[in-house]
Tab-separated table of C-alpha atoms in Angstrom:
chain	number	residue	atom	x	y	z
A	80	MET	CA	15.120	30.818	39.982
A	81	LYS	CA	12.933	29.827	42.914
A	82	LEU	CA	9.857	30.798	40.991
A	83	PHE	CA	11.066	28.700	38.082
A	84	LYS	CA	11.534	25.671	40.304
A	85	GLN	CA	8.104	26.126	41.815
A	86	THR	CA	6.471	26.366	38.403
A	87	LEU	CA	8.322	23.281	37.296
A	88	LEU	CA	7.193	21.389	40.385
A	89	ALA	CA	3.598	22.509	39.900
A	90	ALA	CA	3.704	21.418	36.286
A	91	ALA	CA	5.169	18.047	37.241
A	92	ILE	CA	2.424	17.481	39.811
A	93	ALA	CA	-0.268	18.536	37.365
A	94	PHE	CA	1.094	16.134	34.763
A	95	SER	CA	1.418	13.184	37.089
A	96	THR	CA	-2.061	13.546	38.536
A	97	ALA	CA	-3.555	14.021	35.094
A	98	GLY	CA	-1.756	10.828	34.145
A	99	ALA	CA	-3.259	8.958	37.047
A	100	TRP	CA	-6.858	9.321	35.946
A	101	ALA	CA	-6.546	9.762	32.177
A	102	ASP	CA	-4.027	7.364	30.767
A	103	GLU	CA	-3.404	6.390	27.222
A	104	VAL	CA	-3.339	2.856	25.878
A	105	GLN	CA	-1.484	2.047	22.682
A	106	VAL	CA	-3.550	-0.591	20.912
A	107	ALA	CA	-2.536	-2.599	17.867
A	108	VAL	CA	-5.627	-3.969	16.161
A	109	ALA	CA	-6.216	-6.277	13.210
A	110	SER	CA	-7.734	-4.208	10.390
A	111	ASN	CA	-11.105	-5.983	10.423
A	112	PHE	CA	-11.781	-4.835	14.000
A	113	THR	CA	-10.860	-1.154	13.471
A	114	LYS	CA	-14.412	0.171	13.174
A	115	PRO	CA	-15.819	-1.650	16.233
A	116	LEU	CA	-12.750	-0.662	18.256
A	117	GLU	CA	-13.261	2.998	17.387
A	118	ALA	CA	-16.840	2.722	18.611
A	119	ILE	CA	-15.628	0.941	21.755
A	120	ALA	CA	-12.917	3.563	22.314
A	121	GLU	CA	-15.549	6.276	22.538
A	122	LYS	CA	-17.613	4.422	25.137
A	123	PHE	CA	-14.481	3.330	26.982
A	124	LYS	CA	-13.299	6.914	27.266
A	125	ALA	CA	-16.670	7.974	28.634
A	126	ALA	CA	-16.616	5.127	31.153
A	127	SER	CA	-12.982	5.236	32.304
A	128	GLY	CA	-11.449	8.491	31.046
A	129	HIS	CA	-8.676	6.555	29.323
A	130	GLU	CA	-7.869	7.231	25.721
A	131	LEU	CA	-6.986	4.608	23.108
A	132	LYS	CA	-4.280	5.248	20.518
A	133	ILE	CA	-5.185	2.844	17.731
A	134	SER	CA	-2.851	1.417	15.083
A	135	ALA	CA	-4.456	-0.913	12.552
A	136	GLY	CA	-2.758	-3.391	10.229
A	137	ALA	CA	-2.602	-6.984	9.095
A	138	THR	CA	-2.089	-9.356	12.027
A	139	GLY	CA	1.184	-10.692	10.586
A	140	LYS	CA	2.588	-7.216	10.097
A	141	LEU	CA	1.626	-6.117	13.596
A	142	TYR	CA	3.311	-9.237	14.960
A	143	ALA	CA	6.523	-8.317	13.133
A	144	GLN	CA	6.325	-4.777	14.493
A	145	ILE	CA	5.736	-5.971	18.052
A	146	ALA	CA	8.613	-8.472	17.746
A	147	ASN	CA	10.804	-5.567	16.695
A	148	GLY	CA	9.956	-3.322	19.625
A	149	ALA	CA	6.824	-1.416	18.598
A	150	PRO	CA	5.405	0.429	21.632
A	151	PHE	CA	2.011	-1.318	21.640
A	152	GLU	CA	0.479	-2.297	24.983
A	153	VAL	CA	-2.582	-4.283	23.933
A	154	PHE	CA	-2.946	-6.429	20.825
A	155	LEU	CA	-6.292	-7.367	19.317
A	156	SER	CA	-5.416	-10.045	16.806
A	157	ALA	CA	-7.490	-11.504	13.989
A	158	ASP	CA	-6.522	-15.023	15.094
A	159	SER	CA	-5.592	-16.931	18.240
A	160	LYS	CA	-2.276	-18.273	16.898
A	161	THR	CA	-0.429	-14.966	16.902
A	162	PRO	CA	-1.221	-13.996	20.528
A	163	THR	CA	-0.120	-17.500	21.607
A	164	LYS	CA	3.124	-17.020	19.715
A	165	LEU	CA	3.652	-13.634	21.381
A	166	ILE	CA	3.284	-15.257	24.792
A	167	GLU	CA	5.787	-17.974	23.813
A	168	ASP	CA	8.167	-15.236	22.667
A	169	LYS	CA	7.760	-13.533	26.075
A	170	LEU	CA	6.402	-10.469	24.296
A	171	ALA	CA	3.007	-10.818	25.953
A	172	THR	CA	1.857	-11.671	29.461
A	173	ALA	CA	0.989	-15.313	30.024
A	174	ASP	CA	-2.665	-15.916	31.025
A	175	SER	CA	-3.819	-12.610	29.522
A	176	GLN	CA	-5.085	-14.167	26.290
A	177	PHE	CA	-8.825	-14.429	25.658
A	178	THR	CA	-11.197	-14.524	22.672
A	179	TYR	CA	-13.048	-11.233	22.252
A	180	ALA	CA	-14.954	-12.108	19.070
A	181	PHE	CA	-15.467	-14.671	16.338
A	182	GLY	CA	-15.079	-13.119	12.909
A	183	LYS	CA	-17.388	-13.905	10.030
A	184	LEU	CA	-16.279	-14.108	6.449
A	185	VAL	CA	-18.431	-12.591	3.735
A	186	LEU	CA	-18.241	-12.586	-0.045
A	187	TRP	CA	-19.141	-9.027	-0.920
A	188	SER	CA	-19.689	-6.850	-3.990
A	189	SER	CA	-20.374	-3.120	-4.055
A	190	THR	CA	-22.921	-3.757	-6.823
A	191	ASP	CA	-26.490	-4.531	-5.743
A	192	GLY	CA	-27.673	-8.012	-6.689
A	193	TYR	CA	-24.225	-9.140	-7.893
A	194	VAL	CA	-23.588	-11.715	-5.182
A	195	ASP	CA	-26.457	-14.177	-4.679
A	196	ALA	CA	-27.518	-15.514	-1.293
A	197	ASN	CA	-25.775	-18.870	-1.855
A	198	GLY	CA	-22.525	-17.608	-3.328
A	199	GLU	CA	-23.125	-19.351	-6.647
A	200	VAL	CA	-21.500	-16.378	-8.343
A	201	LEU	CA	-18.187	-17.989	-7.330
A	202	SER	CA	-18.650	-21.160	-9.371
A	203	LYS	CA	-20.080	-19.251	-12.352
A	204	GLY	CA	-16.740	-17.473	-12.500
A	205	ASP	CA	-18.258	-14.601	-14.443
A	206	PHE	CA	-15.874	-11.970	-13.017
A	207	LYS	CA	-12.433	-10.596	-13.780
A	208	HIS	CA	-11.070	-9.932	-10.300
A	209	LEU	CA	-11.754	-11.396	-6.914
A	210	ALA	CA	-10.076	-9.524	-4.053
A	211	ILE	CA	-8.690	-11.340	-1.040
A	212	ALA	CA	-6.421	-10.366	1.837
A	213	ASN	CA	-2.908	-11.841	1.699
A	214	PRO	CA	-3.515	-15.407	2.982
A	215	LYS	CA	0.054	-15.585	4.308
A	216	THR	CA	-0.490	-12.768	6.800
A	217	ALA	CA	-4.230	-12.125	7.156
A	218	PRO	CA	-6.499	-14.804	8.713
A	219	TYR	CA	-9.499	-13.652	6.667
A	220	GLY	CA	-7.430	-14.223	3.534
A	221	ALA	CA	-6.608	-17.756	4.680
A	222	ALA	CA	-10.310	-18.344	5.416
A	223	GLY	CA	-11.252	-17.176	1.917
A	224	MET	CA	-8.718	-19.586	0.403
A	225	ALA	CA	-10.199	-22.407	2.508
A	226	VAL	CA	-13.682	-21.654	1.141
A	227	MET	CA	-12.457	-21.800	-2.465
A	228	GLU	CA	-10.599	-25.027	-1.696
A	229	LYS	CA	-13.748	-26.520	-0.193
A	230	LEU	CA	-15.748	-25.614	-3.308
A	231	GLY	CA	-13.021	-27.054	-5.528
A	232	LEU	CA	-12.572	-23.673	-7.215
A	233	THR	CA	-9.000	-22.826	-6.194
A	234	ALA	CA	-7.461	-23.587	-9.579
A	235	ALA	CA	-10.211	-21.783	-11.492
A	236	ILE	CA	-10.165	-18.615	-9.399
A	237	THR	CA	-6.454	-18.252	-8.576
A	238	PRO	CA	-5.619	-16.425	-11.847
A	239	LYS	CA	-8.301	-13.876	-11.002
A	240	LEU	CA	-7.142	-13.170	-7.458
A	241	VAL	CA	-5.949	-9.736	-6.493
A	242	THR	CA	-4.336	-9.564	-3.092
A	243	GLY	CA	-4.773	-6.712	-0.652
A	244	GLU	CA	-2.018	-6.375	1.906
A	245	ASN	CA	-4.653	-6.370	4.629
A	246	ILE	CA	-8.428	-6.688	4.872
A	247	THR	CA	-8.977	-2.913	4.608
A	248	GLN	CA	-7.150	-2.643	1.308
A	249	THR	CA	-9.090	-5.672	0.096
A	250	PHE	CA	-12.296	-3.864	0.993
A	251	ASP	CA	-11.066	-0.781	-0.929
A	252	PHE	CA	-10.453	-2.855	-4.075
A	253	VAL	CA	-14.067	-4.029	-3.970
A	254	SER	CA	-15.710	-0.771	-2.856
A	255	THR	CA	-14.062	1.175	-5.714
A	256	GLY	CA	-15.370	-1.478	-8.119
A	257	ASN	CA	-11.872	-2.400	-9.323
A	258	ALA	CA	-12.582	-5.961	-8.210
A	259	GLU	CA	-16.152	-7.074	-8.819
A	260	LEU	CA	-16.229	-8.995	-5.573
A	261	GLY	CA	-14.040	-10.079	-2.699
A	262	PHE	CA	-13.734	-11.888	0.616
A	263	VAL	CA	-13.933	-9.354	3.419
A	264	ALA	CA	-14.983	-9.297	7.064
A	265	LEU	CA	-18.676	-9.013	7.793
A	266	SER	CA	-17.803	-6.203	10.218
A	267	GLN	CA	-16.672	-4.049	7.295
A	268	VAL	CA	-19.914	-4.225	5.367
A	269	GLN	CA	-22.456	-4.513	8.150
A	270	GLN	CA	-23.604	-2.024	10.725
A	271	ASP	CA	-26.425	-2.401	13.234
A	272	GLY	CA	-27.248	-5.818	11.811
A	273	LYS	CA	-27.783	-4.592	8.218
A	274	LEU	CA	-25.689	-4.669	5.060
A	275	LYS	CA	-24.514	-1.087	4.423
A	276	SER	CA	-24.407	-1.358	0.621
A	277	GLY	CA	-24.003	-3.769	-2.292
A	278	SER	CA	-24.707	-7.481	-2.089
A	279	ALA	CA	-23.186	-10.246	0.005
A	280	TRP	CA	-23.051	-13.914	0.839
A	281	VAL	CA	-22.308	-14.592	4.479
A	282	VAL	CA	-20.168	-17.716	4.139
A	283	PRO	CA	-21.483	-20.589	6.330
A	284	ALA	CA	-19.201	-20.958	9.343
A	285	GLU	CA	-18.528	-24.675	8.681
A	286	MET	CA	-16.696	-23.836	5.444
A	287	TYR	CA	-13.660	-22.377	7.194
A	288	GLN	CA	-11.791	-22.677	10.473
A	289	PRO	CA	-13.498	-20.493	13.120
A	290	LEU	CA	-11.948	-17.047	13.130
A	291	ALA	CA	-11.447	-16.766	16.866
A	292	GLN	CA	-9.979	-13.324	17.447
A	293	ASP	CA	-7.889	-13.120	20.578
A	294	ALA	CA	-6.704	-10.210	22.655
A	295	VAL	CA	-3.525	-10.217	24.688
A	296	LEU	CA	-1.730	-7.887	27.081
A	297	LEU	CA	1.698	-7.108	25.695
A	298	THR	CA	4.775	-6.925	27.890
A	299	LYS	CA	5.099	-3.201	27.199
A	300	GLY	CA	1.648	-2.648	28.728
A	301	LYS	CA	1.919	-4.781	31.850
A	302	ASP	CA	2.571	-1.777	34.086
A	303	ASN	CA	-0.171	0.314	32.543
A	304	ALA	CA	-3.306	-0.159	34.632
A	305	ALA	CA	-5.404	1.364	31.867
A	306	ALA	CA	-4.383	-1.475	29.531
A	307	GLN	CA	-5.790	-4.063	31.946
A	308	THR	CA	-8.926	-1.945	32.385
A	309	LEU	CA	-9.408	-2.039	28.614
A	310	LEU	CA	-9.065	-5.831	28.495
A	311	ASP	CA	-11.673	-6.167	31.251
A	312	TYR	CA	-13.932	-3.683	29.518
A	313	LEU	CA	-13.746	-5.668	26.244
A	314	GLN	CA	-15.370	-8.618	28.031
A	315	GLY	CA	-18.124	-6.526	29.594
A	316	ALA	CA	-21.696	-6.090	28.404
A	317	GLU	CA	-21.241	-2.646	26.843
A	318	ALA	CA	-18.351	-3.731	24.583
A	319	ARG	CA	-20.035	-7.061	23.750
A	320	ALA	CA	-23.117	-5.258	22.489
A	321	ILE	CA	-20.994	-3.142	20.144
A	322	ILE	CA	-18.984	-6.141	18.938
A	323	SER	CA	-22.127	-8.093	18.162
A	324	SER	CA	-23.732	-5.158	16.305
A	325	TYR	CA	-20.856	-5.282	13.808
A	326	GLY	CA	-21.659	-8.871	12.925
A	327	TYR	CA	-19.257	-10.821	15.124
A	328	ASP	CA	-20.239	-13.840	17.138
A	329	LEU	CA	-19.443	-13.585	20.813
A	330	PRO	CA	-17.605	-16.113	22.924
A	331	GLU	CA	-19.972	-18.054	25.184
A	332	THR	CA	-18.498	-17.136	28.521
A	333	THR	CA	-16.143	-14.404	29.476
A	334	PRO	CA	-13.209	-16.056	31.194
A	335	GLU	CA	-11.020	-14.200	33.690
A	336	THR	CA	-13.504	-11.561	34.796
A	337	GLN	CA	-16.564	-13.607	35.731
B	559	MET	CA	18.724	-17.969	-2.118
B	560	LEU	CA	16.316	-16.555	-4.664
B	561	SER	CA	13.150	-18.540	-5.320
B	562	PRO	CA	11.419	-18.803	-8.728
B	563	SER	CA	8.844	-16.242	-7.576
B	564	ASP	CA	11.710	-13.885	-6.651
B	565	TRP	CA	13.175	-14.261	-10.136
B	566	SER	CA	9.781	-13.672	-11.675
B	567	ALA	CA	9.477	-10.452	-9.643
B	568	ILE	CA	12.949	-9.352	-10.773
B	569	TRP	CA	12.185	-9.995	-14.431
B	570	LEU	CA	8.857	-8.175	-14.125
B	571	THR	CA	10.562	-5.200	-12.499
B	572	VAL	CA	13.217	-4.978	-15.219
B	573	LYS	CA	10.526	-5.206	-17.906
B	574	LEU	CA	8.413	-2.530	-16.234
B	575	ALA	CA	11.340	-0.154	-15.692
B	576	GLY	CA	12.710	-0.710	-19.205
B	577	LEU	CA	9.405	-0.074	-20.961
B	578	THR	CA	8.641	2.912	-18.737
B	579	THR	CA	12.015	4.487	-19.575
B	580	LEU	CA	11.521	3.884	-23.289
B	581	ILE	CA	8.049	5.451	-23.312
B	582	LEU	CA	9.260	8.361	-21.222
B	583	LEU	CA	12.169	9.069	-23.581
B	584	VAL	CA	9.733	9.206	-26.489
B	585	ILE	CA	7.160	11.493	-24.879
B	586	GLY	CA	9.576	13.263	-22.529
B	587	THR	CA	11.943	14.562	-25.216
B	588	PRO	CA	9.441	16.810	-27.081
B	589	LEU	CA	7.982	17.853	-23.739
B	590	ALA	CA	11.432	18.789	-22.403
B	591	TRP	CA	12.265	20.690	-25.612
B	592	HIS	CA	9.015	22.614	-25.368
B	593	LEU	CA	9.569	23.453	-21.697
B	594	ALA	CA	13.148	24.521	-22.396
B	595	ARG	CA	12.233	26.803	-25.301
B	596	THR	CA	8.763	28.187	-24.660
B	597	ARG	CA	8.150	31.614	-23.161
B	598	ARG	CA	4.365	31.270	-23.158
B	599	TRP	CA	2.247	31.658	-20.038
B	600	TRP	CA	1.733	27.922	-19.614
B	601	LYS	CA	5.405	27.173	-18.995
B	602	ALA	CA	5.073	27.536	-15.194
B	603	PRO	CA	1.846	25.533	-14.777
B	604	LEU	CA	3.087	22.817	-17.130
B	605	SER	CA	6.412	22.569	-15.276
B	606	ALA	CA	4.490	22.305	-12.019
B	607	VAL	CA	2.342	19.443	-13.343
B	608	VAL	CA	5.431	17.568	-14.571
B	609	ALA	CA	7.094	17.984	-11.169
B	610	LEU	CA	4.022	16.929	-9.133
B	611	PRO	CA	5.084	13.280	-8.654
B	612	ILE	CA	8.276	14.465	-6.923
B	613	VAL	CA	6.351	16.042	-4.071
B	614	LEU	CA	3.153	13.965	-3.935
B	615	PRO	CA	3.129	10.954	-1.609
B	616	PRO	CA	2.746	7.718	-3.609
B	617	THR	CA	-0.446	7.045	-1.644
B	618	VAL	CA	-2.059	10.130	-3.191
B	619	ILE	CA	-1.086	9.030	-6.699
B	620	GLY	CA	-2.151	5.439	-6.008
B	621	PHE	CA	-5.460	6.482	-4.489
B	622	TYR	CA	-6.449	8.719	-7.402
B	623	LEU	CA	-5.251	6.220	-9.999
B	624	LEU	CA	-7.332	3.507	-8.309
B	625	ILE	CA	-10.388	5.737	-8.469
B	626	THR	CA	-9.974	7.313	-11.917
B	627	LEU	CA	-8.772	4.129	-13.663
B	628	GLY	CA	-11.396	1.962	-11.955
B	629	PRO	CA	-14.747	1.024	-13.534
B	630	LYS	CA	-16.488	3.922	-11.761
B	631	GLY	CA	-13.889	6.526	-12.784
B	632	PRO	CA	-13.764	8.606	-15.986
B	633	ILE	CA	-10.638	6.994	-17.461
B	634	GLY	CA	-11.814	3.532	-16.438
B	635	GLN	CA	-15.125	4.061	-18.211
B	636	LEU	CA	-13.281	5.265	-21.315
B	637	THR	CA	-10.879	2.291	-21.458
B	638	ASP	CA	-13.772	-0.050	-20.720
B	639	SER	CA	-15.923	1.343	-23.558
B	640	LEU	CA	-12.939	0.958	-25.908
B	641	GLY	CA	-12.928	-2.717	-25.003
B	642	TRP	CA	-9.583	-2.580	-23.141
B	643	GLY	CA	-11.089	-3.304	-19.741
B	644	THR	CA	-9.901	-1.400	-16.688
B	645	LEU	CA	-6.247	-0.843	-15.883
B	646	PRO	CA	-5.762	-1.541	-12.155
B	647	PHE	CA	-4.364	-5.032	-11.393
B	648	SER	CA	-2.769	-5.242	-14.857
B	649	PHE	CA	0.761	-4.783	-16.159
B	650	THR	CA	-0.496	-2.045	-18.487
B	651	GLY	CA	-1.961	-0.280	-15.463
B	652	LEU	CA	1.416	-0.357	-13.713
B	653	LEU	CA	3.050	0.940	-16.868
B	654	VAL	CA	0.665	3.905	-17.067
B	655	ALA	CA	1.201	4.639	-13.385
B	656	SER	CA	4.990	4.380	-13.694
B	657	VAL	CA	5.107	6.686	-16.717
B	658	PHE	CA	3.315	9.345	-14.705
B	659	TYR	CA	5.277	8.644	-11.528
B	660	SER	CA	8.727	8.770	-13.161
B	661	LEU	CA	7.944	11.603	-15.607
B	662	PRO	CA	9.895	14.388	-13.842
B	663	PHE	CA	12.971	12.192	-13.459
B	664	VAL	CA	13.222	11.892	-17.236
B	665	VAL	CA	11.924	15.284	-18.373
B	666	GLN	CA	13.953	17.475	-16.040
B	667	PRO	CA	17.494	16.271	-16.916
B	668	ILE	CA	16.700	16.490	-20.654
B	669	GLN	CA	15.168	19.919	-20.180
B	670	ASN	CA	18.269	21.114	-18.322
B	671	ALA	CA	20.467	19.855	-21.156
B	672	PHE	CA	18.323	21.611	-23.771
B	673	GLU	CA	18.341	24.841	-21.779
B	674	THR	CA	22.136	25.041	-21.796
B	675	LEU	CA	22.265	24.253	-25.519
B	676	ASP	CA	23.899	26.976	-27.602
B	677	MET	CA	21.142	28.036	-30.009
B	678	ARG	CA	23.714	29.483	-32.438
B	679	LEU	CA	24.547	25.891	-33.395
B	680	MET	CA	20.928	25.285	-34.389
B	681	GLU	CA	21.009	28.486	-36.435
B	682	ALA	CA	24.257	27.386	-38.066
B	683	ALA	CA	22.614	24.082	-38.974
B	684	SER	CA	19.678	25.855	-40.575
B	685	THR	CA	21.998	28.103	-42.656
B	686	LEU	CA	23.386	24.814	-43.968
B	687	ARG	CA	19.814	24.075	-45.115
B	688	ALA	CA	19.017	21.591	-42.366
B	689	THR	CA	15.282	21.420	-41.608
B	690	PRO	CA	14.395	22.167	-37.945
B	691	LEU	CA	13.711	18.461	-37.341
B	692	ASP	CA	16.990	17.557	-38.995
B	693	ALA	CA	18.864	20.037	-36.824
B	694	PHE	CA	17.090	18.735	-33.748
B	695	PHE	CA	18.182	15.153	-34.368
B	696	SER	CA	21.691	15.849	-35.607
B	697	VAL	CA	22.635	18.769	-33.334
B	698	ALA	CA	20.371	19.159	-30.293
B	699	ILE	CA	20.052	15.518	-29.300
B	700	PRO	CA	23.755	14.602	-29.579
B	701	MET	CA	24.720	17.711	-27.641
B	702	ALA	CA	22.221	16.865	-24.900
B	703	ARG	CA	23.657	13.351	-24.516
B	704	PRO	CA	24.588	13.664	-20.819
B	705	GLY	CA	21.049	14.823	-20.106
B	706	PHE	CA	19.624	11.786	-21.883
B	707	LEU	CA	21.960	9.453	-20.038
B	708	THR	CA	20.971	10.887	-16.659
B	709	ALA	CA	17.296	10.812	-17.654
B	710	SER	CA	17.411	7.138	-18.689
B	711	ILE	CA	19.235	6.040	-15.566
B	712	LEU	CA	17.036	8.025	-13.184
B	713	GLY	CA	13.840	7.000	-14.978
B	714	PHE	CA	14.808	3.335	-14.835
B	715	ALA	CA	16.059	3.392	-11.252
B	716	HIS	CA	13.118	5.396	-9.966
B	717	THR	CA	10.659	2.936	-11.508
B	718	VAL	CA	12.530	0.026	-9.944
B	719	GLY	CA	12.221	1.796	-6.593
B	720	GLU	CA	8.481	2.371	-6.919
B	721	PHE	CA	6.446	0.810	-4.132
B	722	GLY	CA	3.464	2.720	-2.790
B	723	VAL	CA	1.691	3.189	-6.108
B	724	VAL	CA	2.204	-0.443	-7.117
B	725	LEU	CA	0.935	-1.651	-3.765
B	726	MET	CA	-2.223	0.412	-4.136
B	727	ILE	CA	-3.185	-0.412	-7.729
B	728	GLY	CA	-1.278	-3.623	-8.432
B	729	GLY	CA	-3.162	-6.204	-6.380
B	730	ASN	CA	0.046	-8.207	-5.861
B	731	ILE	CA	-0.480	-10.665	-8.759
B	732	PRO	CA	2.469	-12.998	-9.508
B	733	ASP	CA	4.026	-12.423	-12.965
B	734	LYS	CA	1.756	-9.440	-13.595
B	735	THR	CA	2.078	-6.844	-10.871
B	736	ARG	CA	4.261	-8.349	-8.134
B	737	VAL	CA	7.458	-6.353	-8.568
B	738	VAL	CA	10.585	-6.672	-6.419
B	739	SER	CA	9.665	-3.951	-3.918
B	740	VAL	CA	6.303	-5.622	-3.237
B	741	GLN	CA	7.936	-9.058	-3.057
B	742	ILE	CA	10.334	-7.745	-0.401
B	743	TYR	CA	7.423	-6.302	1.569
B	744	ASP	CA	5.648	-9.677	1.362
B	745	HIS	CA	8.726	-11.515	2.616
B	746	VAL	CA	9.104	-9.099	5.530
B	747	GLU	CA	5.416	-9.373	6.450
B	748	ALA	CA	5.582	-13.157	6.386
B	749	MET	CA	8.808	-12.938	8.424
B	750	GLU	CA	10.856	-14.651	5.716
B	751	TYR	CA	13.756	-12.408	6.589
B	752	ALA	CA	16.427	-14.483	4.827
B	753	GLN	CA	14.643	-14.193	1.486
B	754	ALA	CA	13.939	-10.516	2.144
B	755	HIS	CA	17.679	-9.967	2.694
B	756	TRP	CA	18.648	-11.451	-0.669
B	757	LEU	CA	16.324	-9.151	-2.559
B	758	ALA	CA	16.747	-6.080	-0.362
B	759	GLY	CA	20.534	-6.394	-0.339
B	760	GLY	CA	20.432	-6.842	-4.101
B	761	MET	CA	18.469	-3.611	-4.435
B	762	VAL	CA	21.078	-1.691	-2.424
B	763	VAL	CA	23.892	-3.012	-4.604
B	764	PHE	CA	21.915	-2.356	-7.802
B	765	SER	CA	21.066	1.208	-6.817
B	766	PHE	CA	24.664	1.967	-5.876
B	767	ILE	CA	26.026	0.596	-9.159
B	768	VAL	CA	23.466	2.547	-11.186
B	769	LEU	CA	24.332	5.823	-9.482
B	770	LEU	CA	28.054	5.115	-9.694
B	771	LEU	CA	27.635	4.467	-13.419
B	772	MET	CA	25.782	7.718	-13.878
B	773	TYR	CA	28.356	9.849	-12.065
B	774	THR	CA	31.298	8.118	-13.773
B	775	LEU	CA	29.914	8.286	-17.305
B	776	ASN	CA	28.708	11.854	-16.960
B	777	ARG	CA	32.155	12.939	-15.847
B	778	GLY	CA	33.614	11.230	-18.898
B	779	ILE	CA	31.413	13.060	-21.379
B	780	ARG	CA	32.437	16.648	-21.983
B	781	MET	CA	30.233	19.127	-23.710
B	782	PRO	CA	32.075	20.205	-26.860
B	783	LYS	CA	33.502	23.684	-26.423
B	784	ILE	CA	32.941	26.379	-29.024
């Protein structure tokens, strides 16, 4: 019995010390930022020893999950509205909100030469399906709708719209060729500053509301030091280099830390 | 209460489930008869293929349908060369997917009914100079009535309950592919919980009534004793 107690104690100590220098952070991330976050997670683990547990989804869905008690500690949203709402709802820590990236919208096709450099393919309307993320829940979807509105093409294109439940599914519709083209995030089709495949029109930023993507510390993570470390790390040079290589614009200054 | 787009989703769902059940009764009946009667080597593999949708996650079915029916897939290239276009994001596409997805729920009850059929009755019919087809329609099918009833109800209800496959190949198009289950998901995602409740609660009531109907009617019908 004594031996048992000693083993138990030893195990408890081992666990708690292991916990002290290698914590886990549960991160909810908007689908468009999944790839960069995976790259960041690797570097972050090397730098801090902490591991990220990543759950990706549409911003609106993640909000609903957080509001209903999901165990996420950090939220990387695809907009700035949702983190603000989380703070108002007392589900996130006040003052923890900051912009980690500005998203860029791109009209993309998996076929080479299909989308021209000025996006005139849109007004020609020579396609059967245009994929877009659900504008009610995904900011990139709303941005795509704004672009069509601006071009006066909403009525013409609406019957051809197919809606992905998030930006990843939208990307899948286009990459499998089921939709000839679609509005996706530049981060999904670009790596190291180059288009990975197909053809694309990077939509001029003045055609839609800036896609400021904000991060926030959720109430569930306020006692997890590793969560705060991650938020600081996201504003540091190493993370910023990764974010920019995926085709995001960076915020001018990094508030809080500097 | 229910909005026009909710009603459109309901009507679309009923149309999809009704047509799927009809098609499945037509192709499922000969298939069930064959499976019930054959002793050839392919009985086991064929039964396994029919039962696949019961065990496969809808994501697997949806993923492969998206790829094979798409313009880069073999079936997609075939339908495209026939001038039908590709099937994802269309009502026809959902219909094809639902027929595959609900196949076991129609075939298996009919097959069970055929398996318990007393073959001496079929022989008796043929001594009365009935052709095999004649005997099939006037003896086998009426005797397998409970099986057909269960098959129709399960086929219909299972198609109504379909979600994952539709989400993956439907593209959420109003009046074409936005069925009730997807509409509910949309409401929940947009946090329109009141509207979600109307539809979701309706689904619970519908499903209960359907199953109640099936158990009540099937108890009422007795297989004729010999």
